[in-house]
Amino acid sequence: MIPWLSLLFLGKRNMKRFSLSGVFIVIFEIINHLYGHRRNWWKFYDKRKSFIKDELPFSVGSYMPISLWILKISYGNFKKFVILNVISDGLFAFLFIDVLKRFKIISLKRINHIQFFIYLHYKAYLLYGVQYLIEKTRRFVV
């Protein structure tokens, strides 16, 4: 739950500004995780398979705060947004997933590291697009 504490440092204005797109991407991520769980794309090492105990913390626990931080740091500069997402998704898909495998937490089963990177990364464009539409409608309404 520590990543949720980082939301406190976003500030009220930014939290309010990016929260709708953050919630949207977390819901979309949960749906993606359910699909990946059904397809056996990864394996959690504990005995009982539990979406709530195993996969949900990966979906919500770190994804929302990191998404909001990247939006805060780079919104308005699409190149910077893409670079930050490539770096964060690449670190997770190619390095951190192997660390988790060594600690017998999770391993990739039916997809490789490149496919997992694509699985993580394509949602960044969706997140930016949703935030762009929200910003556009707010300017139109006001």
PDB file of C-alpha atoms in Angstrom:
ATOM      1  CA  MET A   1       0.000   0.000   0.000  1.00  0.00           C
ATOM      2  CA  ILE A   2       3.033   2.324   0.113  1.00  0.00           C
ATOM      3  CA  PRO A   3       2.533   3.502  -3.520  1.00  0.00           C
ATOM      4  CA  TRP A   4      -0.844   4.892  -2.501  1.00  0.00           C
ATOM      5  CA  LEU A   5       0.966   7.178  -0.067  1.00  0.00           C
ATOM      6  CA  SER A   6       2.687   8.790  -3.041  1.00  0.00           C
ATOM      7  CA  LEU A   7      -0.728  10.027  -4.161  1.00  0.00           C
ATOM      8  CA  LEU A   8      -0.654  12.399  -1.209  1.00  0.00           C
ATOM      9  CA  PHE A   9       2.294  14.213  -2.785  1.00  0.00           C
ATOM     10  CA  LEU A  10       0.500  14.874  -6.062  1.00  0.00           C
ATOM     11  CA  GLY A  11      -1.351  17.818  -4.616  1.00  0.00           C
ATOM     12  CA  LYS A  12      -5.096  18.367  -4.568  1.00  0.00           C
ATOM     13  CA  ARG A  13      -5.229  20.098  -7.926  1.00  0.00           C
ATOM     14  CA  ASN A  14      -3.291  17.405  -9.796  1.00  0.00           C
ATOM     15  CA  MET A  15      -5.065  14.611  -7.957  1.00  0.00           C
ATOM     16  CA  LYS A  16      -8.409  16.020  -9.041  1.00  0.00           C
ATOM     17  CA  ARG A  17      -7.156  16.741 -12.551  1.00  0.00           C
ATOM     18  CA  PHE A  18      -5.816  13.255 -13.300  1.00  0.00           C
ATOM     19  CA  SER A  19      -7.986  11.065 -11.071  1.00  0.00           C
ATOM     20  CA  LEU A  20     -10.688  10.311 -13.641  1.00  0.00           C
ATOM     21  CA  SER A  21      -8.224   9.045 -16.233  1.00  0.00           C
ATOM     22  CA  GLY A  22      -6.331   7.189 -13.476  1.00  0.00           C
ATOM     23  CA  VAL A  23      -9.479   5.402 -12.327  1.00  0.00           C
ATOM     24  CA  PHE A  24     -10.363   4.589 -15.939  1.00  0.00           C
ATOM     25  CA  ILE A  25      -6.956   3.038 -16.613  1.00  0.00           C
ATOM     26  CA  VAL A  26      -7.048   0.997 -13.391  1.00  0.00           C
ATOM     27  CA  ILE A  27     -10.451  -0.442 -14.330  1.00  0.00           C
ATOM     28  CA  PHE A  28      -9.121  -1.169 -17.814  1.00  0.00           C
ATOM     29  CA  GLU A  29      -6.023  -2.763 -16.248  1.00  0.00           C
ATOM     30  CA  ILE A  30      -8.163  -4.999 -14.015  1.00  0.00           C
ATOM     31  CA  ILE A  31     -10.087  -6.198 -17.074  1.00  0.00           C
ATOM     32  CA  ASN A  32      -6.760  -6.879 -18.826  1.00  0.00           C
ATOM     33  CA  HIS A  33      -5.489  -8.789 -15.807  1.00  0.00           C
ATOM     34  CA  LEU A  34      -8.612 -10.936 -15.752  1.00  0.00           C
ATOM     35  CA  TYR A  35      -8.060 -11.720 -19.436  1.00  0.00           C
ATOM     36  CA  GLY A  36      -4.381 -12.526 -18.843  1.00  0.00           C
ATOM     37  CA  HIS A  37      -5.276 -14.637 -15.821  1.00  0.00           C
ATOM     38  CA  ARG A  38      -7.731 -16.655 -17.891  1.00  0.00           C
ATOM     39  CA  ARG A  39      -5.118 -17.130 -20.655  1.00  0.00           C
ATOM     40  CA  ASN A  40      -2.405 -18.181 -18.161  1.00  0.00           C
ATOM     41  CA  TRP A  41       0.024 -15.500 -19.308  1.00  0.00           C
ATOM     42  CA  TRP A  42       1.730 -15.503 -15.916  1.00  0.00           C
ATOM     43  CA  LYS A  43       1.935 -17.683 -12.843  1.00  0.00           C
ATOM     44  CA  PHE A  44       1.891 -16.711  -9.186  1.00  0.00           C
ATOM     45  CA  TYR A  45       3.832 -19.152  -7.034  1.00  0.00           C
ATOM     46  CA  ASP A  46       1.535 -19.383  -4.032  1.00  0.00           C
ATOM     47  CA  LYS A  47      -0.627 -22.474  -3.770  1.00  0.00           C
ATOM     48  CA  ARG A  48      -4.076 -20.949  -4.083  1.00  0.00           C
ATOM     49  CA  LYS A  49      -4.910 -18.935  -7.179  1.00  0.00           C
ATOM     50  CA  SER A  50      -6.599 -15.779  -6.027  1.00  0.00           C
ATOM     51  CA  PHE A  51      -7.117 -12.779  -8.279  1.00  0.00           C
ATOM     52  CA  ILE A  52      -7.785 -10.505  -5.308  1.00  0.00           C
ATOM     53  CA  LYS A  53      -4.702 -11.610  -3.376  1.00  0.00           C
ATOM     54  CA  ASP A  54      -2.271 -12.051  -6.270  1.00  0.00           C
ATOM     55  CA  GLU A  55      -3.088  -9.907  -9.273  1.00  0.00           C
ATOM     56  CA  LEU A  56      -5.227  -7.068  -7.957  1.00  0.00           C
ATOM     57  CA  PRO A  57      -2.373  -5.536  -5.923  1.00  0.00           C
ATOM     58  CA  PHE A  58      -0.279  -5.413  -9.104  1.00  0.00           C
ATOM     59  CA  SER A  59      -3.150  -3.741 -10.960  1.00  0.00           C
ATOM     60  CA  VAL A  60      -4.117  -1.150  -8.408  1.00  0.00           C
ATOM     61  CA  GLY A  61      -1.275  -1.015  -5.923  1.00  0.00           C
ATOM     62  CA  SER A  62       1.387   0.533  -8.106  1.00  0.00           C
ATOM     63  CA  TYR A  63      -0.247   1.179 -11.465  1.00  0.00           C
ATOM     64  CA  MET A  64      -2.495   4.065 -10.417  1.00  0.00           C
ATOM     65  CA  PRO A  65       0.124   6.131  -8.553  1.00  0.00           C
ATOM     66  CA  ILE A  66       2.759   5.615 -11.240  1.00  0.00           C
ATOM     67  CA  SER A  67       0.256   6.553 -13.964  1.00  0.00           C
ATOM     68  CA  LEU A  68      -0.712   9.716 -12.119  1.00  0.00           C
ATOM     69  CA  TRP A  69       2.907  10.680 -11.467  1.00  0.00           C
ATOM     70  CA  ILE A  70       3.874  10.204 -15.106  1.00  0.00           C
ATOM     71  CA  LEU A  71       0.868  12.274 -16.192  1.00  0.00           C
ATOM     72  CA  LYS A  72       1.773  15.011 -13.715  1.00  0.00           C
ATOM     73  CA  ILE A  73       5.402  15.130 -14.812  1.00  0.00           C
ATOM     74  CA  SER A  74       4.860  14.948 -18.555  1.00  0.00           C
ATOM     75  CA  TYR A  75       1.318  15.892 -19.583  1.00  0.00           C
ATOM     76  CA  GLY A  76       1.452  18.337 -22.475  1.00  0.00           C
ATOM     77  CA  ASN A  77       4.740  16.895 -23.744  1.00  0.00           C
ATOM     78  CA  PHE A  78       3.841  13.670 -25.526  1.00  0.00           C
ATOM     79  CA  LYS A  79       7.448  12.694 -26.291  1.00  0.00           C
ATOM     80  CA  LYS A  80       8.394  12.979 -22.623  1.00  0.00           C
ATOM     81  CA  PHE A  81       5.292  10.958 -21.686  1.00  0.00           C
ATOM     82  CA  VAL A  82       6.220   8.158 -24.105  1.00  0.00           C
ATOM     83  CA  ILE A  83       9.858   8.103 -22.969  1.00  0.00           C
ATOM     84  CA  LEU A  84       8.916   7.913 -19.283  1.00  0.00           C
ATOM     85  CA  ASN A  85       6.447   5.111 -19.998  1.00  0.00           C
ATOM     86  CA  VAL A  86       8.945   3.174 -22.118  1.00  0.00           C
ATOM     87  CA  ILE A  87      11.473   3.426 -19.286  1.00  0.00           C
ATOM     88  CA  SER A  88       9.057   2.423 -16.510  1.00  0.00           C
ATOM     89  CA  ASP A  89       7.354  -0.347 -18.503  1.00  0.00           C
ATOM     90  CA  GLY A  90      10.695  -1.607 -19.802  1.00  0.00           C
ATOM     91  CA  LEU A  91      12.205  -1.758 -16.318  1.00  0.00           C
ATOM     92  CA  PHE A  92       9.211  -3.706 -15.078  1.00  0.00           C
ATOM     93  CA  ALA A  93       8.916  -6.055 -18.068  1.00  0.00           C
ATOM     94  CA  PHE A  94      12.600  -6.845 -18.544  1.00  0.00           C
ATOM     95  CA  LEU A  95      14.190  -6.442 -15.108  1.00  0.00           C
ATOM     96  CA  PHE A  96      11.699  -6.337 -12.260  1.00  0.00           C
ATOM     97  CA  ILE A  97       9.712  -9.343 -13.477  1.00  0.00           C
ATOM     98  CA  ASP A  98      12.905 -11.433 -13.268  1.00  0.00           C
ATOM     99  CA  VAL A  99      13.504 -10.207  -9.712  1.00  0.00           C
ATOM    100  CA  LEU A 100       9.972 -11.262  -8.813  1.00  0.00           C
ATOM    101  CA  LYS A 101      10.652 -14.642 -10.413  1.00  0.00           C
ATOM    102  CA  ARG A 102      13.797 -15.116  -8.304  1.00  0.00           C
ATOM    103  CA  PHE A 103      11.779 -14.377  -5.179  1.00  0.00           C
ATOM    104  CA  LYS A 104       9.176 -16.912  -6.364  1.00  0.00           C
ATOM    105  CA  ILE A 105       6.345 -14.394  -6.526  1.00  0.00           C
ATOM    106  CA  ILE A 106       5.412 -14.362 -10.226  1.00  0.00           C
ATOM    107  CA  SER A 107       6.811 -15.568 -13.540  1.00  0.00           C
ATOM    108  CA  LEU A 108       5.751 -15.223 -17.137  1.00  0.00           C
ATOM    109  CA  LYS A 109       4.191 -18.407 -18.424  1.00  0.00           C
ATOM    110  CA  ARG A 110       2.649 -18.127 -21.897  1.00  0.00           C
ATOM    111  CA  ILE A 111       4.121 -14.783 -22.982  1.00  0.00           C
ATOM    112  CA  ASN A 112       7.700 -13.593 -23.266  1.00  0.00           C
ATOM    113  CA  HIS A 113       9.271 -10.354 -22.013  1.00  0.00           C
ATOM    114  CA  ILE A 114       8.621  -8.427 -25.237  1.00  0.00           C
ATOM    115  CA  GLN A 115       4.951  -9.439 -25.312  1.00  0.00           C
ATOM    116  CA  PHE A 116       4.659  -8.499 -21.635  1.00  0.00           C
ATOM    117  CA  PHE A 117       6.227  -5.098 -22.381  1.00  0.00           C
ATOM    118  CA  ILE A 118       3.670  -4.509 -25.145  1.00  0.00           C
ATOM    119  CA  TYR A 119       0.914  -5.650 -22.770  1.00  0.00           C
ATOM    120  CA  LEU A 120       2.066  -3.022 -20.261  1.00  0.00           C
ATOM    121  CA  HIS A 121       2.947  -0.237 -22.666  1.00  0.00           C
ATOM    122  CA  TYR A 122      -0.029   0.028 -25.008  1.00  0.00           C
ATOM    123  CA  LYS A 123      -2.209   1.231 -22.152  1.00  0.00           C
ATOM    124  CA  ALA A 124      -0.053   4.362 -21.802  1.00  0.00           C
ATOM    125  CA  TYR A 125      -1.429   5.703 -25.082  1.00  0.00           C
ATOM    126  CA  LEU A 126      -4.952   4.969 -23.926  1.00  0.00           C
ATOM    127  CA  LEU A 127      -4.270   6.804 -20.662  1.00  0.00           C
ATOM    128  CA  TYR A 128      -2.911   9.861 -22.468  1.00  0.00           C
ATOM    129  CA  GLY A 129      -5.843   9.843 -24.902  1.00  0.00           C
ATOM    130  CA  VAL A 130      -8.404   9.651 -22.102  1.00  0.00           C
ATOM    131  CA  GLN A 131      -6.699  12.523 -20.267  1.00  0.00           C
ATOM    132  CA  TYR A 132      -6.571  14.539 -23.496  1.00  0.00           C
ATOM    133  CA  LEU A 133     -10.315  14.056 -24.010  1.00  0.00           C
ATOM    134  CA  ILE A 134     -11.024  15.017 -20.409  1.00  0.00           C
ATOM    135  CA  GLU A 135      -8.927  18.186 -20.748  1.00  0.00           C
ATOM    136  CA  LYS A 136     -10.620  19.035 -24.037  1.00  0.00           C
ATOM    137  CA  THR A 137     -14.129  18.611 -22.637  1.00  0.00           C
ATOM    138  CA  ARG A 138     -13.252  20.675 -19.550  1.00  0.00           C
ATOM    139  CA  ARG A 139     -12.088  23.559 -21.759  1.00  0.00           C
ATOM    140  CA  PHE A 140     -15.238  23.231 -23.843  1.00  0.00           C
ATOM    141  CA  VAL A 141     -17.555  23.191 -20.819  1.00  0.00           C
ATOM    142  CA  VAL A 142     -15.861  26.119 -19.036  1.00  0.00           C
TER     143      VAL A 142
END
